[in-house]
mmCIF file of C-alpha atoms in Angstrom:
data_model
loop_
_atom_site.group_PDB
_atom_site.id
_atom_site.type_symbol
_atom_site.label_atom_id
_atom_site.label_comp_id
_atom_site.label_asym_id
_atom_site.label_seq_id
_atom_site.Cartn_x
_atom_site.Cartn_y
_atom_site.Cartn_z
ATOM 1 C CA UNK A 1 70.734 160.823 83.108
ATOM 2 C CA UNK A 2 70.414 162.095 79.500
ATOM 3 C CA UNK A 3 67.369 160.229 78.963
ATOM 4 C CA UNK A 4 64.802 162.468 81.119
ATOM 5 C CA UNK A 5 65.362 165.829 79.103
ATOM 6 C CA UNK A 6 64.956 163.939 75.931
ATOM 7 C CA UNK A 7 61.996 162.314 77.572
ATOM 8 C CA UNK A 8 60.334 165.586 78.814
ATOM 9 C CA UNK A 9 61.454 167.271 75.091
ATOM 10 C CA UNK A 10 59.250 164.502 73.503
ATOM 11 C CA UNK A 11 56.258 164.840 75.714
ATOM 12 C CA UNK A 12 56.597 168.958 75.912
ATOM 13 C CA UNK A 13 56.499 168.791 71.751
ATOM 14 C CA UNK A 14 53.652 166.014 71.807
ATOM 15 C CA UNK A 15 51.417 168.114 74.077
ATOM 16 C CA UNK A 16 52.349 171.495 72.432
ATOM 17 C CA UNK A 17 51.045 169.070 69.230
ATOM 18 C CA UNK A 18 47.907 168.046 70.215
ATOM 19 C CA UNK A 19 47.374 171.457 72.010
ATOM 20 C CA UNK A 20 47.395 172.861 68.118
ATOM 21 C CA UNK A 21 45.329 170.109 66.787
ATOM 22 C CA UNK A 22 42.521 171.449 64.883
ATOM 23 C CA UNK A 23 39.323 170.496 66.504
ATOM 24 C CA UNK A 24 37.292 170.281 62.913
ATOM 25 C CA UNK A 25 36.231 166.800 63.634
ATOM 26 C CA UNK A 26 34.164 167.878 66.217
ATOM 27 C CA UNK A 27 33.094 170.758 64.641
ATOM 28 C CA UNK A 28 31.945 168.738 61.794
ATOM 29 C CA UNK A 29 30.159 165.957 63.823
ATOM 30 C CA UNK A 30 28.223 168.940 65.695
ATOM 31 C CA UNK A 31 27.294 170.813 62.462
ATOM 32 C CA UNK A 32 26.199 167.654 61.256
ATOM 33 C CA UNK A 33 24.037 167.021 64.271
ATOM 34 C CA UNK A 34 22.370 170.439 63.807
ATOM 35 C CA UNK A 35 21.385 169.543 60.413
ATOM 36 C CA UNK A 36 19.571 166.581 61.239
ATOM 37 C CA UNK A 37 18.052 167.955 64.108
ATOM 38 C CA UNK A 38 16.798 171.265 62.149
ATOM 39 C CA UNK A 39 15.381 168.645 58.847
ATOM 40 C CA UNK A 40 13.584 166.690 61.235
ATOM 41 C CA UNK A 41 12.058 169.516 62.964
ATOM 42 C CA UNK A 42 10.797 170.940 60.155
ATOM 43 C CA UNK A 43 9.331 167.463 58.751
ATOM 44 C CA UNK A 44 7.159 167.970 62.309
ATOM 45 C CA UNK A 45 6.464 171.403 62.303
ATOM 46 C CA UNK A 46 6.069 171.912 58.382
ATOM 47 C CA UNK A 47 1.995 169.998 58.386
ATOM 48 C CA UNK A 48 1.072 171.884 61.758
ATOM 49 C CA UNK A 49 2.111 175.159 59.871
ATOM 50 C CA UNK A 50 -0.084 174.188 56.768
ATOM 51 C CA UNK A 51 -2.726 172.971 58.908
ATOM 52 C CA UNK A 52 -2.776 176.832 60.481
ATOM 53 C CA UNK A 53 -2.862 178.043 56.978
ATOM 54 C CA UNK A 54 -5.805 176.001 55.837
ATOM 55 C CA UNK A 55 -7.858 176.697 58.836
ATOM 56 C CA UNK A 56 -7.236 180.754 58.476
ATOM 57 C CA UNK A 57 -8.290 180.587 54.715
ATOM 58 C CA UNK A 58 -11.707 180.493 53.375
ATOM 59 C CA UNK A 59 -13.629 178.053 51.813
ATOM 60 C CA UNK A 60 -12.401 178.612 47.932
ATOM 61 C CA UNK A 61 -9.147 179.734 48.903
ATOM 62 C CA UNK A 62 -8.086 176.322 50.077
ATOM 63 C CA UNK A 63 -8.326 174.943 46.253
ATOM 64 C CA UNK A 64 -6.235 177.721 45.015
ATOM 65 C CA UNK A 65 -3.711 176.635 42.813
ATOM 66 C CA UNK A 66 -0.467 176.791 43.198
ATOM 67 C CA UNK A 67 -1.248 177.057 46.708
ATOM 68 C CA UNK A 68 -0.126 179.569 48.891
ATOM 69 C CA UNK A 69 1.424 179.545 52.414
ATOM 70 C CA UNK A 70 -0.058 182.496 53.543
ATOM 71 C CA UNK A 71 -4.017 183.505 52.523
ATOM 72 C CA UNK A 72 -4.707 187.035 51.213
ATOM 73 C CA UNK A 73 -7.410 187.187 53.642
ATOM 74 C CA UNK A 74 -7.168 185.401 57.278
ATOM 75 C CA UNK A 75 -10.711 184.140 57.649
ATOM 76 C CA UNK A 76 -11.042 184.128 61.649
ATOM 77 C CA UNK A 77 -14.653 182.708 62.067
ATOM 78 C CA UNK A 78 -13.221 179.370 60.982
ATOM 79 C CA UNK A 79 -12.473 179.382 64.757
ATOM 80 C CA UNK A 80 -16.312 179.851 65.638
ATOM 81 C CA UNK A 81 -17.979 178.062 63.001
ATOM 82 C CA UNK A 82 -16.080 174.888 62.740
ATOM 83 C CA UNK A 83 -16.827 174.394 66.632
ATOM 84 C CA UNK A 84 -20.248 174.834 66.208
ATOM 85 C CA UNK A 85 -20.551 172.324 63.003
ATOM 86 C CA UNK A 86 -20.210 169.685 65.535
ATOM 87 C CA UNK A 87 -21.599 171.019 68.874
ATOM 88 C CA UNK A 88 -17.796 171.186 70.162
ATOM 89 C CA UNK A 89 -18.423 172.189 73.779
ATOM 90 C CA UNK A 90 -20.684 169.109 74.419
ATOM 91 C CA UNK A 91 -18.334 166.760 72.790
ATOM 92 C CA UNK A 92 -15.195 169.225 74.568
ATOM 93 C CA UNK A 93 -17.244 167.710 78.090
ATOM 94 C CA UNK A 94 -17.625 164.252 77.099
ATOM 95 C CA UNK A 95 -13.835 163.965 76.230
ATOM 96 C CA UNK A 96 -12.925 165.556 79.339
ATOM 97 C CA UNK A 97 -15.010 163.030 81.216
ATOM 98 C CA UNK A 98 -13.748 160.067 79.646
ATOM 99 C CA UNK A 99 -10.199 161.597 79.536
ATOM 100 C CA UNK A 100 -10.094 162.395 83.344
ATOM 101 C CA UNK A 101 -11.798 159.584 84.615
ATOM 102 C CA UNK A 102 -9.473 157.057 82.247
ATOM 103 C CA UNK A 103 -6.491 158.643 83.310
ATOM 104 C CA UNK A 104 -7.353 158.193 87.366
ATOM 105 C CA UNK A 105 -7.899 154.646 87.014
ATOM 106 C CA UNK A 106 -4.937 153.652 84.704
ATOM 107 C CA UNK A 107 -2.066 155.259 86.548
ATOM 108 C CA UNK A 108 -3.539 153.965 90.147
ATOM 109 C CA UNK A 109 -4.314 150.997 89.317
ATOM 110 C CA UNK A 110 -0.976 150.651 87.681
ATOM 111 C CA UNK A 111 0.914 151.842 90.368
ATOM 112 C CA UNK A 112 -0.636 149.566 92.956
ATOM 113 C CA UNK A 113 0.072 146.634 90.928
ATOM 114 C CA UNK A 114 3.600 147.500 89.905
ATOM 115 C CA UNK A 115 4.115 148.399 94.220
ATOM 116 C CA UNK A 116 2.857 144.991 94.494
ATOM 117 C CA UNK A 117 5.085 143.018 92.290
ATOM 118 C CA UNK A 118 8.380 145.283 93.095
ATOM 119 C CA UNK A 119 7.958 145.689 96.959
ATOM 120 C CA UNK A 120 5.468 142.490 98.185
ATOM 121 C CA UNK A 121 6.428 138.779 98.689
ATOM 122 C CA UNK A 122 4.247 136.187 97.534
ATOM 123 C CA UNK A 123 3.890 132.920 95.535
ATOM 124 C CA UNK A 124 3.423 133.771 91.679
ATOM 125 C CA UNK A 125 4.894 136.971 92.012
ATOM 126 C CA UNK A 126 7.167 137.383 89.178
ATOM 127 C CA UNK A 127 4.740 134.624 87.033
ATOM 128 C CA UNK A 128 1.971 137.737 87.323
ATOM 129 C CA UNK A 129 4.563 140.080 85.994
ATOM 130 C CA UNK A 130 5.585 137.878 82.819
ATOM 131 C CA UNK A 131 1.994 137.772 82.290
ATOM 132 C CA UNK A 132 1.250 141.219 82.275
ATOM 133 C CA UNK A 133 4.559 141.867 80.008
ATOM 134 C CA UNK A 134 3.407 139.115 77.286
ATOM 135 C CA UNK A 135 -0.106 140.611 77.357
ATOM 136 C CA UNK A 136 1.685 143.641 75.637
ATOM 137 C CA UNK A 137 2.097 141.107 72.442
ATOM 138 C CA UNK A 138 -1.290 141.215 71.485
ATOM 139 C CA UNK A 139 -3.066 143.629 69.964
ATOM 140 C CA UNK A 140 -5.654 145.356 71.006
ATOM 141 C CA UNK A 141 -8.154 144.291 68.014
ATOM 142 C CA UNK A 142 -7.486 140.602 69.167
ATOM 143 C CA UNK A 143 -10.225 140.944 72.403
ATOM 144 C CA UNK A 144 -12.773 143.678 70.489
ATOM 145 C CA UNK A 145 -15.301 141.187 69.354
ATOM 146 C CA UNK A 146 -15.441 139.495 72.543
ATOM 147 C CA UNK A 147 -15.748 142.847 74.802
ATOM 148 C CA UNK A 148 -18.438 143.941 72.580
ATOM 149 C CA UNK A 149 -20.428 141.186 73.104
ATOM 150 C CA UNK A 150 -19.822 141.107 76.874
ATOM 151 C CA UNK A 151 -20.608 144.614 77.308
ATOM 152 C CA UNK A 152 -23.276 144.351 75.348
ATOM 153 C CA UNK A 153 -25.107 141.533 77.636
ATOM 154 C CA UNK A 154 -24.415 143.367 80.535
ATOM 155 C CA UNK A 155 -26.277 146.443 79.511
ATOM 156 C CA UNK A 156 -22.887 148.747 78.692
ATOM 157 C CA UNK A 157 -23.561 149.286 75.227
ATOM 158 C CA UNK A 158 -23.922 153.245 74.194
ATOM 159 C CA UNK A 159 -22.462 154.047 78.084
ATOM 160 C CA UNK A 160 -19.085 155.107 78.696
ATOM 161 C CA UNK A 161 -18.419 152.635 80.667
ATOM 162 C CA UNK A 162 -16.637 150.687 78.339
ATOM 163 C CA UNK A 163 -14.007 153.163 78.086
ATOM 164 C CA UNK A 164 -13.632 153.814 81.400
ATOM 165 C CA UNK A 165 -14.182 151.028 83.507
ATOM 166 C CA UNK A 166 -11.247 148.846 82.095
ATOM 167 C CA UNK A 167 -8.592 151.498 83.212
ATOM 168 C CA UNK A 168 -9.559 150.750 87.165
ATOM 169 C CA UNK A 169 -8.987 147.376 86.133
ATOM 170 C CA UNK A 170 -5.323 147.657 85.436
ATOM 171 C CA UNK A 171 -5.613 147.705 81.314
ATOM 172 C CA UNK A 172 -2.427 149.213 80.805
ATOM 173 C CA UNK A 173 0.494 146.397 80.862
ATOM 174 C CA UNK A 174 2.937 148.691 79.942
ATOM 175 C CA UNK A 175 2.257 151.102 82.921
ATOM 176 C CA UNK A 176 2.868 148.167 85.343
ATOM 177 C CA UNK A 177 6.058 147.399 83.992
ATOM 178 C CA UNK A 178 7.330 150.895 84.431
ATOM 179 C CA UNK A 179 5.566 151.277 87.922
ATOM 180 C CA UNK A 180 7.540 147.833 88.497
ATOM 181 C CA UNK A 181 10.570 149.054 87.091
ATOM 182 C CA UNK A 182 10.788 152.048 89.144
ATOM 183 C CA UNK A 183 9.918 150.630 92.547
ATOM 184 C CA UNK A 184 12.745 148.181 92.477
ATOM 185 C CA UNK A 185 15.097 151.004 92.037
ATOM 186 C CA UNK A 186 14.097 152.278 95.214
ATOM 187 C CA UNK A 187 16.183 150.692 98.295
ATOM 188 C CA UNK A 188 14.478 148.642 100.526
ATOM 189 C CA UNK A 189 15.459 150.455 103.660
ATOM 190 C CA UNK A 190 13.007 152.910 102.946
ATOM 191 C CA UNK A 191 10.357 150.190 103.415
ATOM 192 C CA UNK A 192 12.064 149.097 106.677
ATOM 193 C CA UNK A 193 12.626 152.407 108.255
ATOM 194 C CA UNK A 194 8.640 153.351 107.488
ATOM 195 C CA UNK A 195 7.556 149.808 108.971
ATOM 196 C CA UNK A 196 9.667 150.476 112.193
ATOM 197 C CA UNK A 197 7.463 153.802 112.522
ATOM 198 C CA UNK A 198 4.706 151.884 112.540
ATOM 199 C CA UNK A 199 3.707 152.444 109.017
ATOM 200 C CA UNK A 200 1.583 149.690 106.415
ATOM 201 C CA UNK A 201 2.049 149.322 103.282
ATOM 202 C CA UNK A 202 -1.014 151.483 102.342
ATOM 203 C CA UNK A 203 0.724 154.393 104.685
ATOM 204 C CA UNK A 204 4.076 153.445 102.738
ATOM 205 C CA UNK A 205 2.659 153.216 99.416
ATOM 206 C CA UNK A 206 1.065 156.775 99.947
ATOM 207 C CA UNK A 207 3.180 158.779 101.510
ATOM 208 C CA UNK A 208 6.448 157.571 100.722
ATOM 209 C CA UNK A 209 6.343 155.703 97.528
ATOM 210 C CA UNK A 210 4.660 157.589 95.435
ATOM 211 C CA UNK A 211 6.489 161.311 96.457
ATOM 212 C CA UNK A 212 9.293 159.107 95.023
ATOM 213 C CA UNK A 213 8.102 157.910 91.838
ATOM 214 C CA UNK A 214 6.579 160.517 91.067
ATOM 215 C CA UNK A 215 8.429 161.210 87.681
ATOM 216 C CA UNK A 216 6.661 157.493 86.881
ATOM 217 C CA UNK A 217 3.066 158.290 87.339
ATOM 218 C CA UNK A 218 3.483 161.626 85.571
ATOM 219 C CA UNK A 219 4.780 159.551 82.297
ATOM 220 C CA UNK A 220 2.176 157.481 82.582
ATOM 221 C CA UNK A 221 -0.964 160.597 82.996
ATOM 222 C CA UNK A 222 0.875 161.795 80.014
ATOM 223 C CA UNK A 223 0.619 158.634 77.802
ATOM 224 C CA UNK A 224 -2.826 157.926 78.836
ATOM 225 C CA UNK A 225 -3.979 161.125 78.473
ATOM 226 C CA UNK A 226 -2.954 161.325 75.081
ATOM 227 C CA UNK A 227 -4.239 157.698 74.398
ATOM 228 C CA UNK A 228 -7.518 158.288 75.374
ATOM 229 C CA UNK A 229 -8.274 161.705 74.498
ATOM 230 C CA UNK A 230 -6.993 160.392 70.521
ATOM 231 C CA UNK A 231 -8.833 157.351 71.560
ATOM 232 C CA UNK A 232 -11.426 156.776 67.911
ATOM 233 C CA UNK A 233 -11.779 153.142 67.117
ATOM 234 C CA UNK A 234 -13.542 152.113 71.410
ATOM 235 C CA UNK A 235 -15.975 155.444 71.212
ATOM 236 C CA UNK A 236 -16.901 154.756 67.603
ATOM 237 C CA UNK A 237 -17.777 151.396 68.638
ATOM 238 C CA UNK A 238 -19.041 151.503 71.851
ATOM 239 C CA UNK A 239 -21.147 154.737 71.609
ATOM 240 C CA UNK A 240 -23.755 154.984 69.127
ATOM 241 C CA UNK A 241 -25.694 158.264 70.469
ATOM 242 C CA UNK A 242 -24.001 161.108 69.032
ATOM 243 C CA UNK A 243 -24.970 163.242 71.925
ATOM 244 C CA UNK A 244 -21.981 160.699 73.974
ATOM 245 C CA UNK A 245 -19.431 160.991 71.442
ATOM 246 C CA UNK A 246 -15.723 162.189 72.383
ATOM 247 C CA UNK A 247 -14.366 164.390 69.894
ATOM 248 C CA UNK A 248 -12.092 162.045 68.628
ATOM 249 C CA UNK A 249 -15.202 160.664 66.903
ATOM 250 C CA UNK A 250 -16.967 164.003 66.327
ATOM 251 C CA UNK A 251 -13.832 165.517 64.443
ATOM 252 C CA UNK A 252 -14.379 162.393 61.949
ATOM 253 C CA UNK A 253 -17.678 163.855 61.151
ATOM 254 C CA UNK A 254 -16.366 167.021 59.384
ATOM 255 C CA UNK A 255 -15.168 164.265 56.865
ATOM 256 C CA UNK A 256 -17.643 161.179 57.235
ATOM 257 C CA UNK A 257 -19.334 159.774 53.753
ATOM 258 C CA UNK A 258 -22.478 159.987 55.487
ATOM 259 C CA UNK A 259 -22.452 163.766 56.270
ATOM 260 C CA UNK A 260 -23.525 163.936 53.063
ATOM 261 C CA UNK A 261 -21.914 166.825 51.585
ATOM 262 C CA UNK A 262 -18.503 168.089 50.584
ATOM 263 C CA UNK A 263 -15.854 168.468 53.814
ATOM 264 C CA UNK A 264 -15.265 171.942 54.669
ATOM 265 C CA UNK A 265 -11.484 171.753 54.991
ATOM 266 C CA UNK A 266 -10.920 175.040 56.775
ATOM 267 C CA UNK A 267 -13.706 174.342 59.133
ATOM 268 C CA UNK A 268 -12.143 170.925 59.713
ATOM 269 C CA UNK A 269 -8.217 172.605 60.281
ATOM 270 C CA UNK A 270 -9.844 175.157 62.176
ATOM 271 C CA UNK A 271 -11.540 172.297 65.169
ATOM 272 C CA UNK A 272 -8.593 170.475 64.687
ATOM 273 C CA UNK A 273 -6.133 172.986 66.201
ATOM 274 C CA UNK A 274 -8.766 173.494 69.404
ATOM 275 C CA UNK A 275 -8.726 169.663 69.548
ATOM 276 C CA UNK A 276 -5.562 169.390 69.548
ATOM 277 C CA UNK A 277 -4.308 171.735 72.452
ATOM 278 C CA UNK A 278 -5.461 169.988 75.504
ATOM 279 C CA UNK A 279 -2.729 167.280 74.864
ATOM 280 C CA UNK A 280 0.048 169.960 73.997
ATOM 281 C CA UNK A 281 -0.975 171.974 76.884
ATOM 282 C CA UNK A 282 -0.588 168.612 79.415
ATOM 283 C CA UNK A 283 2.625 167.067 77.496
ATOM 284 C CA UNK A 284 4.734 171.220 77.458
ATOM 285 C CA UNK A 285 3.445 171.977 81.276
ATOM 286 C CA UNK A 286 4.500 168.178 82.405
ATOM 287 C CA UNK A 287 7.713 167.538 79.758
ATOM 288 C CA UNK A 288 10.205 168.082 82.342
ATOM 289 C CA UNK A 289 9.349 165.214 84.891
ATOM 290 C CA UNK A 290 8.165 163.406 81.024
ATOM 291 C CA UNK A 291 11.989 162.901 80.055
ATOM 292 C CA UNK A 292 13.045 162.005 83.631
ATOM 293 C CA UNK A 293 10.750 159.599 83.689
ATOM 294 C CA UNK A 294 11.372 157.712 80.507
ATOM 295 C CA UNK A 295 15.132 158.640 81.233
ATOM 296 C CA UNK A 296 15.238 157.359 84.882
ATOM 297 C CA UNK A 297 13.957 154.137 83.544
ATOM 298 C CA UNK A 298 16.879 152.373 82.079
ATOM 299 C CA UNK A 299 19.158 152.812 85.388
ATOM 300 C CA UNK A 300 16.596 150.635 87.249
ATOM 301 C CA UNK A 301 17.764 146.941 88.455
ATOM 302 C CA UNK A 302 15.867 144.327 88.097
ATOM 303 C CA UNK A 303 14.900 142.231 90.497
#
């Protein structure tokens, strides 16, 4: 009987103890995380800022020494002539093209072959798949010689179609293992329920499946848009008219041996901040369904 009140005493002074703990541990850990978080952004942000700075100063004021973060004199036609130096609206088209039409074919390709392999039955199924996943172990390099003499016999050579054509093909392994990924996380009732309406599998895959993944197939625009708009070594040597050229290659001719002359630095900094906003425009306007995507993919089963 005399044990409860001693009991409750101990627990009443152990809670009114850990009630008055000091919570600088935590505050510590967070401050810490803040600090590594602010460093880091500036390592990114720190060269965009100096790239701004070079392309607002003038030709002589780049070499100025010490150097200084902010010019005396904010040379705005760096904006107008650097463009022109390299005929940027044509090659603005051509990367566009390529961009677009590269983009189309690698995410539906890739999502009809990951619906295949998650949802279909058939012999081979899951040898395909380990195929397409230890294709991602070699490089790309390893297969250049042999394309370019392929589509050089059949007449591709200086087209576009070698960059564009192989992305209807399936060319991306990597999006078929997260098309494959998400698929099997979806419950197989779905299927059922759609086939009892008197729905296919094209009808399913449309208008059911991919409403559902969609955070998928947005990750996957997203990382082939960015691949193949910074896409240099395939243009530079598929295309030899200059006239066909994405920018990726045109940008390299601000600085190319074989212009022939000094590189204009702040004309260069000056295209390279237009060329680079198309991909920061997609990746900011499509972030959000970005991280669910890549975050959504590690609480898939597989199957």
């Amino acid at each position: 009987m005399t044990t409860l009140p001693t009991e409750a005493a101990e627990g009443t002074v152990l809670t009114a103890q850990t009630a008055r703990s000091p919570k600088k541990p935590r505050l510590i850990g967070t401050t810490s995380w803040y600090v590594v978080a602010l460093f880091i952004s500036a390592v990114m942000v720190v060269p965009l800022l100096w790239m701004i700075t070079i392309g607002l100063k003038s030709r002589t004021a780049v070499f100025d020494l010490p150097p200084k973060l902010l010019p005396h004199e904010f040379t705005w036609s760096n904006f107008v002539n650097g463009p022109e130096a390299i005929h940027f609206p044509r090659l603005l088209l051509n990367s566009t093209i390529i961009t677009a039409l590269s983009v189309l074919g690698g995410v539906m390709t890739a999502m009809m072959a990951g619906y295949a392999l998650a949802r279909l039955r058939f012999p081979g199924r899951k040898v395909w798949f380990y195929l397409f996943v230890g294709s991602m172990l070699l490089p790309g390099v390893v297969g250049l010689i042999p394309l370019f003499q392929l589509y050089k016999s059949i007449g591709w050579y200086d087209t576009w179609l070698p960059l564009i054509v192989p992305a209807f093909l399936g060319g991306n392994p990597l999006f078929i293992f997260l098309a494959r990924q998400y698929f099997l996380a979806i419950p197989y009732s779905i299927d059922e329920a759609a086939k009892i309406d008197g729905a296919g599998h094209f009808r399913i895959f449309t208008s059911v499946m991919l409403p559902l993944t969609r955070p998928a197939w947005i990750t996957m625009a997203i990382l082939a848009f960015q691949a193949s708009w910074n896409d240099f070594l395939n243009p530079l040597v598929y295309l030899y008219s200059s006239n066909k050229w994405p920018l990726s290659v045109g940008m390299a001719s601000f600085i190319s041996p074989f212009a022939g002359k000094t590189p204009d630095w702040s004309y260069y900094m000056a295209t390279n901040l237009l060329y680079m906003l198309p991909p920061l425009i997609v990746f900011f306007a499509a972030q959000r369904y970005f991280i669910q995507g890549l975050g959504s993919l590690g609480s898939t089963t597989q199957k």
